[in-house]
PDB file of C-alpha atoms and ligand atoms in Angstrom:
ATOM      1  CA  MET A 172      33.941  13.728  19.132  1.00 54.00           C
ATOM      2  CA  SER A 173      35.835  10.839  17.517  1.00 86.00           C
ATOM      3  CA  LEU A 174      33.326   8.069  16.970  1.00 98.00           C
ATOM      4  CA  THR A 175      34.114   5.290  14.521  1.00 98.00           C
ATOM      5  CA  LEU A 176      31.453   2.734  13.719  1.00 98.00           C
ATOM      6  CA  TYR A 177      32.692  -0.520  12.222  1.00 98.00           C
ATOM      7  CA  GLY A 178      30.345  -2.445   9.995  1.00 98.00           C
ATOM      8  CA  ALA A 179      28.601  -2.638   6.628  1.00 97.00           C
ATOM      9  CA  PRO A 180      25.540  -0.679   5.508  1.00 96.00           C
ATOM     10  CA  LEU A 181      23.129  -3.545   4.811  1.00 97.00           C
ATOM     11  CA  SER A 182      23.335  -5.085   8.298  1.00 98.00           C
ATOM     12  CA  PRO A 183      20.179  -4.292  10.308  1.00 98.00           C
ATOM     13  CA  PHE A 184      22.277  -4.008  13.469  1.00 98.00           C
ATOM     14  CA  VAL A 185      24.650  -1.510  11.883  1.00 98.00           C
ATOM     15  CA  ARG A 186      21.616   0.347  10.489  1.00 98.00           C
ATOM     16  CA  LYS A 187      20.061   0.522  13.949  1.00 98.00           C
ATOM     17  CA  VAL A 188      23.167   2.231  15.347  1.00 98.00           C
ATOM     18  CA  ARG A 189      23.494   4.542  12.327  1.00 98.00           C
ATOM     19  CA  LEU A 190      19.884   5.637  12.698  1.00 98.00           C
ATOM     20  CA  PHE A 191      20.417   6.133  16.414  1.00 98.00           C
ATOM     21  CA  LEU A 192      23.526   8.260  15.753  1.00 98.00           C
ATOM     22  CA  ALA A 193      21.700  10.255  13.089  1.00 98.00           C
ATOM     23  CA  GLU A 194      18.637  10.886  15.244  1.00 97.00           C
ATOM     24  CA  GLN A 195      20.933  11.939  18.114  1.00 97.00           C
ATOM     25  CA  ALA A 196      22.899  14.219  15.770  1.00 96.00           C
ATOM     26  CA  LEU A 197      26.164  12.497  16.747  1.00 97.00           C
ATOM     27  CA  ASP A 198      28.960  12.657  14.158  1.00 97.00           C
ATOM     28  CA  TYR A 199      30.752   9.433  13.297  1.00 98.00           C
ATOM     29  CA  HIS A 200      32.858   7.813  10.656  1.00 97.00           C
ATOM     30  CA  LEU A 201      31.752   4.463   9.190  1.00 98.00           C
ATOM     31  CA  GLU A 202      34.674   2.097   8.658  1.00 97.00           C
ATOM     32  CA  MET A 203      33.735  -0.795   6.435  1.00 97.00           C
ATOM     33  CA  VAL A 204      34.036  -4.229   8.018  1.00 97.00           C
ATOM     34  CA  THR A 205      32.201  -7.192   6.535  1.00 94.00           C
ATOM     35  CA  PRO A 206      31.772 -10.099   8.949  1.00 89.00           C
ATOM     36  CA  TRP A 207      32.830 -12.779   6.477  1.00 88.00           C
ATOM     37  CA  ALA A 208      36.051 -10.891   5.685  1.00 90.00           C
ATOM     38  CA  ALA A 209      36.753  -9.217   9.015  1.00 93.00           C
ATOM     39  CA  PRO A 210      40.427  -8.327   9.453  1.00 96.00           C
ATOM     40  CA  ALA A 211      42.286 -10.007  12.324  1.00 95.00           C
ATOM     41  CA  TRP A 212      42.449  -6.753  14.359  1.00 96.00           C
ATOM     42  CA  TYR A 213      38.644  -6.578  14.383  1.00 97.00           C
ATOM     43  CA  ARG A 214      38.510  -9.579  16.722  1.00 95.00           C
ATOM     44  CA  GLU A 215      40.056  -7.357  19.386  1.00 95.00           C
ATOM     45  CA  LEU A 216      36.895  -5.257  19.175  1.00 96.00           C
ATOM     46  CA  ASN A 217      34.542  -8.209  18.915  1.00 96.00           C
ATOM     47  CA  PRO A 218      35.932 -11.745  19.324  1.00 95.00           C
ATOM     48  CA  LEU A 219      32.763 -12.989  17.598  1.00 95.00           C
ATOM     49  CA  ALA A 220      33.681 -10.861  14.549  1.00 96.00           C
ATOM     50  CA  ARG A 221      30.088  -9.653  14.324  1.00 97.00           C
ATOM     51  CA  ILE A 222      29.175  -6.155  13.233  1.00 98.00           C
ATOM     52  CA  PRO A 223      28.749  -3.466  14.477  1.00 98.00           C
ATOM     53  CA  ALA A 224      31.446  -2.319  16.883  1.00 98.00           C
ATOM     54  CA  LEU A 225      32.207   1.222  18.008  1.00 98.00           C
ATOM     55  CA  ARG A 226      35.347   3.131  18.909  1.00 98.00           C
ATOM     56  CA  ASP A 227      35.021   6.241  21.049  1.00 98.00           C
ATOM     57  CA  GLY A 228      38.554   7.515  21.539  1.00 96.00           C
ATOM     58  CA  ASP A 229      40.396   4.693  23.289  1.00 95.00           C
ATOM     59  CA  PHE A 230      37.195   2.931  24.307  1.00 97.00           C
ATOM     60  CA  THR A 231      35.749   0.178  22.114  1.00 97.00           C
ATOM     61  CA  LEU A 232      32.619  -1.910  22.433  1.00 97.00           C
ATOM     62  CA  ALA A 233      30.470  -4.262  20.362  1.00 98.00           C
ATOM     63  CA  ASP A 234      26.802  -5.145  19.886  1.00 98.00           C
ATOM     64  CA  SER A 235      24.200  -2.703  18.556  1.00 98.00           C
ATOM     65  CA  SER A 236      22.117  -2.673  21.759  1.00 98.00           C
ATOM     66  CA  VAL A 237      25.133  -2.112  23.981  1.00 98.00           C
ATOM     67  CA  ILE A 238      26.376   0.648  21.683  1.00 98.00           C
ATOM     68  CA  CYS A 239      23.035   2.490  21.632  1.00 98.00           C
ATOM     69  CA  GLN A 240      22.711   2.231  25.403  1.00 98.00           C
ATOM     70  CA  TYR A 241      26.298   3.506  25.851  1.00 98.00           C
ATOM     71  CA  LEU A 242      25.676   6.486  23.588  1.00 98.00           C
ATOM     72  CA  GLN A 243      22.445   7.279  25.410  1.00 97.00           C
ATOM     73  CA  ASP A 244      24.156   7.063  28.821  1.00 97.00           C
ATOM     74  CA  LYS A 245      27.001   9.256  27.663  1.00 97.00           C
ATOM     75  CA  HIS A 246      24.931  11.908  25.914  1.00 96.00           C
ATOM     76  CA  THR A 247      22.260  12.615  28.481  1.00 94.00           C
ATOM     77  CA  ASP A 248      21.394  15.909  26.784  1.00 94.00           C
ATOM     78  CA  ARG A 249      20.090  14.090  23.688  1.00 95.00           C
ATOM     79  CA  GLN A 250      16.574  12.796  23.163  1.00 94.00           C
ATOM     80  CA  PRO A 251      15.860   9.634  25.190  1.00 95.00           C
ATOM     81  CA  LEU A 252      15.692   6.985  22.473  1.00 98.00           C
ATOM     82  CA  CYS A 253      16.041   4.180  25.042  1.00 98.00           C
ATOM     83  CA  GLY A 254      12.943   5.201  27.034  1.00 97.00           C
ATOM     84  CA  SER A 255      12.414   8.002  29.509  1.00 94.00           C
ATOM     85  CA  ASP A 256      11.335   6.125  32.659  1.00 96.00           C
ATOM     86  CA  PRO A 257      11.973   2.621  34.040  1.00 97.00           C
ATOM     87  CA  GLU A 258       8.837   1.123  32.482  1.00 98.00           C
ATOM     88  CA  ALA A 259       9.511   2.690  29.099  1.00 98.00           C
ATOM     89  CA  ARG A 260      13.163   1.622  29.205  1.00 98.00           C
ATOM     90  CA  ALA A 261      12.151  -1.967  30.006  1.00 98.00           C
ATOM     91  CA  ARG A 262       9.580  -1.955  27.219  1.00 98.00           C
ATOM     92  CA  VAL A 263      12.085  -0.578  24.705  1.00 98.00           C
ATOM     93  CA  ARG A 264      14.643  -3.227  25.715  1.00 98.00           C
ATOM     94  CA  TRP A 265      12.062  -5.970  25.345  1.00 98.00           C
ATOM     95  CA  LEU A 266      10.969  -4.903  21.869  1.00 98.00           C
ATOM     96  CA  GLU A 267      14.556  -4.355  20.757  1.00 98.00           C
ATOM     97  CA  LYS A 268      15.493  -7.813  21.989  1.00 98.00           C
ATOM     98  CA  TYR A 269      12.401  -9.197  20.261  1.00 98.00           C
ATOM     99  CA  ALA A 270      13.446  -7.629  16.960  1.00 98.00           C
ATOM    100  CA  ASP A 271      17.090  -8.681  17.259  1.00 98.00           C
ATOM    101  CA  TYR A 272      16.593 -12.235  18.492  1.00 98.00           C
ATOM    102  CA  GLU A 273      13.128 -13.309  17.244  1.00 98.00           C
ATOM    103  CA  LEU A 274      12.696 -11.353  14.000  1.00 98.00           C
ATOM    104  CA  ALA A 275      16.286 -11.235  12.723  1.00 98.00           C
ATOM    105  CA  PRO A 276      16.710 -15.028  12.463  1.00 98.00           C
ATOM    106  CA  LEU A 277      13.710 -15.023  10.103  1.00 98.00           C
ATOM    107  CA  THR A 278      13.905 -11.713   8.236  1.00 98.00           C
ATOM    108  CA  THR A 279      17.652 -11.100   7.955  1.00 98.00           C
ATOM    109  CA  PHE A 280      19.348 -14.446   8.465  1.00 98.00           C
ATOM    110  CA  GLY A 281      16.546 -16.471   6.843  1.00 98.00           C
ATOM    111  CA  VAL A 282      15.155 -14.382   3.987  1.00 98.00           C
ATOM    112  CA  PHE A 283      17.656 -11.575   3.255  1.00 98.00           C
ATOM    113  CA  ARG A 284      20.733 -13.774   3.534  1.00 97.00           C
ATOM    114  CA  ASN A 285      19.308 -16.258   1.028  1.00 97.00           C
ATOM    115  CA  ARG A 286      17.719 -13.900  -1.442  1.00 97.00           C
ATOM    116  CA  VAL A 287      20.291 -11.074  -1.390  1.00 97.00           C
ATOM    117  CA  LEU A 288      23.594 -11.954   0.258  1.00 95.00           C
ATOM    118  CA  LYS A 289      24.061 -15.420  -1.168  1.00 96.00           C
ATOM    119  CA  PRO A 290      23.586 -14.330  -4.813  1.00 95.00           C
ATOM    120  CA  ILE A 291      25.959 -11.385  -4.234  1.00 92.00           C
ATOM    121  CA  MET A 292      28.511 -13.953  -3.083  1.00 91.00           C
ATOM    122  CA  GLY A 293      27.858 -16.124  -6.107  1.00 93.00           C
ATOM    123  CA  LYS A 294      25.780 -18.711  -4.279  1.00 95.00           C
ATOM    124  CA  ALA A 295      22.244 -19.880  -4.983  1.00 95.00           C
ATOM    125  CA  SER A 296      19.333 -18.797  -2.783  1.00 94.00           C
ATOM    126  CA  ASP A 297      17.632 -21.631  -0.938  1.00 96.00           C
ATOM    127  CA  GLU A 298      14.016 -20.722  -1.706  1.00 97.00           C
ATOM    128  CA  ALA A 299      12.624 -23.582   0.394  1.00 97.00           C
ATOM    129  CA  ALA A 300      14.452 -22.148   3.401  1.00 97.00           C
ATOM    130  CA  VAL A 301      13.135 -18.673   2.568  1.00 98.00           C
ATOM    131  CA  GLN A 302       9.548 -19.952   2.504  1.00 98.00           C
ATOM    132  CA  ALA A 303      10.052 -21.857   5.756  1.00 98.00           C
ATOM    133  CA  HIS A 304      11.260 -18.671   7.451  1.00 98.00           C
ATOM    134  CA  LEU A 305       8.472 -16.561   5.955  1.00 98.00           C
ATOM    135  CA  GLU A 306       5.890 -19.033   7.263  1.00 98.00           C
ATOM    136  CA  LYS A 307       7.136 -18.468  10.806  1.00 98.00           C
ATOM    137  CA  LEU A 308       6.766 -14.693  10.610  1.00 98.00           C
ATOM    138  CA  PRO A 309       2.965 -14.054  10.919  1.00 98.00           C
ATOM    139  CA  PRO A 310       2.611 -14.781  14.680  1.00 98.00           C
ATOM    140  CA  HIS A 311       5.394 -12.279  15.342  1.00 98.00           C
ATOM    141  CA  LEU A 312       3.685  -9.696  13.134  1.00 98.00           C
ATOM    142  CA  ASP A 313       0.372 -10.354  14.925  1.00 98.00           C
ATOM    143  CA  TYR A 314       2.081  -9.761  18.262  1.00 98.00           C
ATOM    144  CA  LEU A 315       3.762  -6.553  17.131  1.00 98.00           C
ATOM    145  CA  GLU A 316       0.529  -5.275  15.568  1.00 98.00           C
ATOM    146  CA  ARG A 317      -1.112  -5.661  19.001  1.00 98.00           C
ATOM    147  CA  ALA A 318       1.913  -4.212  20.810  1.00 98.00           C
ATOM    148  CA  LEU A 319       1.768  -1.083  18.641  1.00 98.00           C
ATOM    149  CA  GLY A 320      -2.010  -0.700  18.905  1.00 98.00           C
ATOM    150  CA  ASP A 321      -3.209   2.711  17.777  1.00 98.00           C
ATOM    151  CA  ALA A 322       0.002   4.477  18.768  1.00 98.00           C
ATOM    152  CA  ASP A 323       2.355   6.124  16.296  1.00 98.00           C
ATOM    153  CA  TYR A 324       5.383   4.655  18.092  1.00 98.00           C
ATOM    154  CA  PHE A 325       5.905   1.497  20.118  1.00 98.00           C
ATOM    155  CA  VAL A 326       6.775   3.147  23.440  1.00 98.00           C
ATOM    156  CA  GLY A 327       5.797   6.386  25.175  1.00 96.00           C
ATOM    157  CA  GLY A 328       4.421   8.229  22.161  1.00 97.00           C
ATOM    158  CA  ALA A 329       7.895   9.023  20.827  1.00 97.00           C
ATOM    159  CA  LEU A 330      10.566   7.491  18.611  1.00 98.00           C
ATOM    160  CA  SER A 331      12.714   4.926  20.407  1.00 98.00           C
ATOM    161  CA  VAL A 332      15.124   2.098  19.715  1.00 98.00           C
ATOM    162  CA  ALA A 333      12.082  -0.200  19.686  1.00 98.00           C
ATOM    163  CA  ASP A 334      10.894   1.518  16.499  1.00 98.00           C
ATOM    164  CA  LEU A 335      14.363   1.530  14.959  1.00 98.00           C
ATOM    165  CA  ALA A 336      15.085  -2.127  15.737  1.00 98.00           C
ATOM    166  CA  THR A 337      11.826  -3.444  14.289  1.00 98.00           C
ATOM    167  CA  VAL A 338      11.969  -1.222  11.213  1.00 98.00           C
ATOM    168  CA  CYS A 339      15.581  -2.282  10.562  1.00 98.00           C
ATOM    169  CA  GLN A 340      14.329  -5.852  10.139  1.00 98.00           C
ATOM    170  CA  TRP A 341      11.534  -4.811   7.739  1.00 98.00           C
ATOM    171  CA  VAL A 342      14.131  -3.016   5.601  1.00 98.00           C
ATOM    172  CA  ASN A 343      16.071  -6.246   5.080  1.00 98.00           C
ATOM    173  CA  LEU A 344      12.820  -8.024   4.285  1.00 98.00           C
ATOM    174  CA  GLU A 345      12.016  -5.352   1.713  1.00 98.00           C
ATOM    175  CA  TYR A 346      15.480  -5.613   0.132  1.00 98.00           C
ATOM    176  CA  ALA A 347      14.690  -9.308  -0.238  1.00 98.00           C
ATOM    177  CA  GLY A 348      11.489  -8.529  -2.163  1.00 97.00           C
ATOM    178  CA  GLU A 349       8.957  -8.987   0.645  1.00 98.00           C
ATOM    179  CA  THR A 350       6.486  -6.407   1.984  1.00 95.00           C
ATOM    180  CA  LEU A 351       4.420  -6.194   5.154  1.00 97.00           C
ATOM    181  CA  ASP A 352       0.872  -7.036   4.109  1.00 98.00           C
ATOM    182  CA  GLU A 353      -0.997  -3.815   4.883  1.00 97.00           C
ATOM    183  CA  GLN A 354      -4.372  -5.567   4.772  1.00 98.00           C
ATOM    184  CA  ARG A 355      -3.371  -8.011   7.484  1.00 98.00           C
ATOM    185  CA  TRP A 356      -1.027  -5.782   9.561  1.00 98.00           C
ATOM    186  CA  PRO A 357      -2.234  -2.233   8.785  1.00 98.00           C
ATOM    187  CA  LYS A 358      -0.824  -0.608  11.919  1.00 98.00           C
ATOM    188  CA  LEU A 359       2.589  -2.168  11.509  1.00 98.00           C
ATOM    189  CA  ALA A 360       2.712  -1.292   7.806  1.00 98.00           C
ATOM    190  CA  ALA A 361       1.720   2.329   8.587  1.00 98.00           C
ATOM    191  CA  HIS A 362       4.348   2.463  11.334  1.00 98.00           C
ATOM    192  CA  TYR A 363       6.998   1.241   8.899  1.00 98.00           C
ATOM    193  CA  ALA A 364       5.980   3.897   6.351  1.00 98.00           C
ATOM    194  CA  ARG A 365       5.960   6.585   9.080  1.00 98.00           C
ATOM    195  CA  ILE A 366       9.482   5.787  10.278  1.00 98.00           C
ATOM    196  CA  LYS A 367      10.811   5.471   6.732  1.00 98.00           C
ATOM    197  CA  ALA A 368       9.407   8.932   5.929  1.00 98.00           C
ATOM    198  CA  ARG A 369      11.605  10.570   8.601  1.00 98.00           C
ATOM    199  CA  PRO A 370      14.192  12.588   6.649  1.00 97.00           C
ATOM    200  CA  LEU A 371      17.199  11.046   8.422  1.00 97.00           C
ATOM    201  CA  VAL A 372      15.887   7.530   7.843  1.00 98.00           C
ATOM    202  CA  ARG A 373      15.027   8.278   4.219  1.00 98.00           C
ATOM    203  CA  ASP A 374      18.525   9.654   3.582  1.00 98.00           C
ATOM    204  CA  LEU A 375      20.261   6.662   5.141  1.00 98.00           C
ATOM    205  CA  LEU A 376      18.121   4.219   3.170  1.00 98.00           C
ATOM    206  CA  THR A 377      18.776   6.097  -0.069  1.00 98.00           C
ATOM    207  CA  GLY A 378      22.509   5.538   0.503  1.00 97.00           C
ATOM    208  CA  GLU A 379      21.929   1.881   1.332  1.00 97.00           C
ATOM    209  CA  ARG A 380      19.965   1.331  -1.862  1.00 97.00           C
ATOM    210  CA  GLN A 381      22.885   2.693  -3.857  1.00 96.00           C
ATOM    211  CA  VAL A 382      25.206   0.217  -2.100  1.00 95.00           C
ATOM    212  CA  LEU A 383      22.724  -2.583  -2.758  1.00 96.00           C
ATOM    213  CA  ALA A 384      22.431  -1.667  -6.450  1.00 94.00           C
ATOM    214  CA  GLN A 385      26.232  -1.606  -6.790  1.00 94.00           C
ATOM    215  CA  LEU A 386      26.629  -4.967  -5.081  1.00 91.00           C
ATOM    216  CA  CYS A 387      23.857  -6.565  -7.131  1.00 89.00           C
ATOM    217  CA  GLY A 388      25.148  -4.976 -10.357  1.00 81.00           C
ATOM    218  CA  ALA A 389      28.649  -6.275  -9.669  1.00 66.00           C
ATOM    219  CA  ARG A 390      27.693  -9.892  -9.377  1.00 60.00           C
TER     220      ARG A 390
HETATM  221  N1  GSH B 408      23.500  -8.924  18.675  1.00 58.69           N
HETATM  222  C1  GSH B 408      24.406  -8.412  17.667  1.00 58.69           C
HETATM  223  C2  GSH B 408      24.148  -9.109  16.358  1.00 58.69           C
HETATM  224  C3  GSH B 408      25.173  -8.700  15.312  1.00 58.69           C
HETATM  225  C4  GSH B 408      25.147  -9.619  14.104  1.00 58.69           C
HETATM  226  O1  GSH B 408      24.704 -10.775  14.177  1.00 58.69           O
HETATM  227  N2  GSH B 408      25.605  -9.085  12.975  1.00 58.69           N
HETATM  228  C5  GSH B 408      25.708  -9.909  11.791  1.00 58.69           C
HETATM  229  C6  GSH B 408      25.570  -9.075  10.533  1.00 58.69           C
HETATM  230  S1  GSH B 408      23.900  -8.596  10.225  1.00 58.69           S
HETATM  231  C7  GSH B 408      27.076 -10.543  11.755  1.00 58.69           C
HETATM  232  O2  GSH B 408      28.064  -9.878  11.994  1.00 58.69           O
HETATM  233  N3  GSH B 408      27.120 -11.847  11.454  1.00 58.69           N
HETATM  234  C8  GSH B 408      28.358 -12.564  11.306  1.00 58.69           C
HETATM  235  C9  GSH B 408      28.373 -13.831  12.105  1.00 58.69           C
HETATM  236  O3  GSH B 408      27.434 -14.116  12.847  1.00 58.69           O
HETATM  237  O4  GSH B 408      29.379 -14.541  11.966  1.00 58.69           O
HETATM  238  C10 GSH B 408      24.211  -6.887  17.548  1.00 58.69           C
HETATM  239  O5  GSH B 408      23.122  -6.426  17.858  1.00 58.69           O
HETATM  240  O6  GSH B 408      25.146  -6.186  17.185  1.00 58.69           O
END
């Protein structure tokens, strides 16, 4: 096994793949690439210079969803984190896409980027923009609260990429000082706590918090 994951720990998309790799017990090496300072060679892996990308021997590919799906297809003996039948797989893809393309613009690119990344880079947070993004979040949380219902996991009664992708967005929100209101979205808040309590998730987040503290302390 010679997997190299390129990216930086605080990206929700990198986190999604790292959690996937951890839950699948796949060994990998994380090579640090930050999107705003990506070396020229990285564009061969992803011409968009976005993180993450993966190298598996001579084979390289980009995009967290594509990477997770590739790993699942390759390691058929591992637990099915992308769904175990056509309906479940479709549902997982939908919720993953929802997290990556509907939540991330608000949670990560709207709130986290302003409150955390910008100050680390010596820039001021645009609090008006943060509030505008936060105001758009409740309908998405209402939808996900209904989608989860009384289940422990979003799809098929077991952990899947749908759980990882949504939780990865809440982590960035939390790093930015926001919490899911457990009075208004009790099922979602309990789901977040449940996934965070998984030992592999807890360990990864402990490491991330150390990175975050170092970056914030260094500014
Ligand atoms: N759909 C991509 C999104 C990746 C992405 O947007 N990553 C961010 C970091 S959180 C990035 O590299 N942004 C740099 C840019 O957009 O220029 C994936 O799932 O991997």
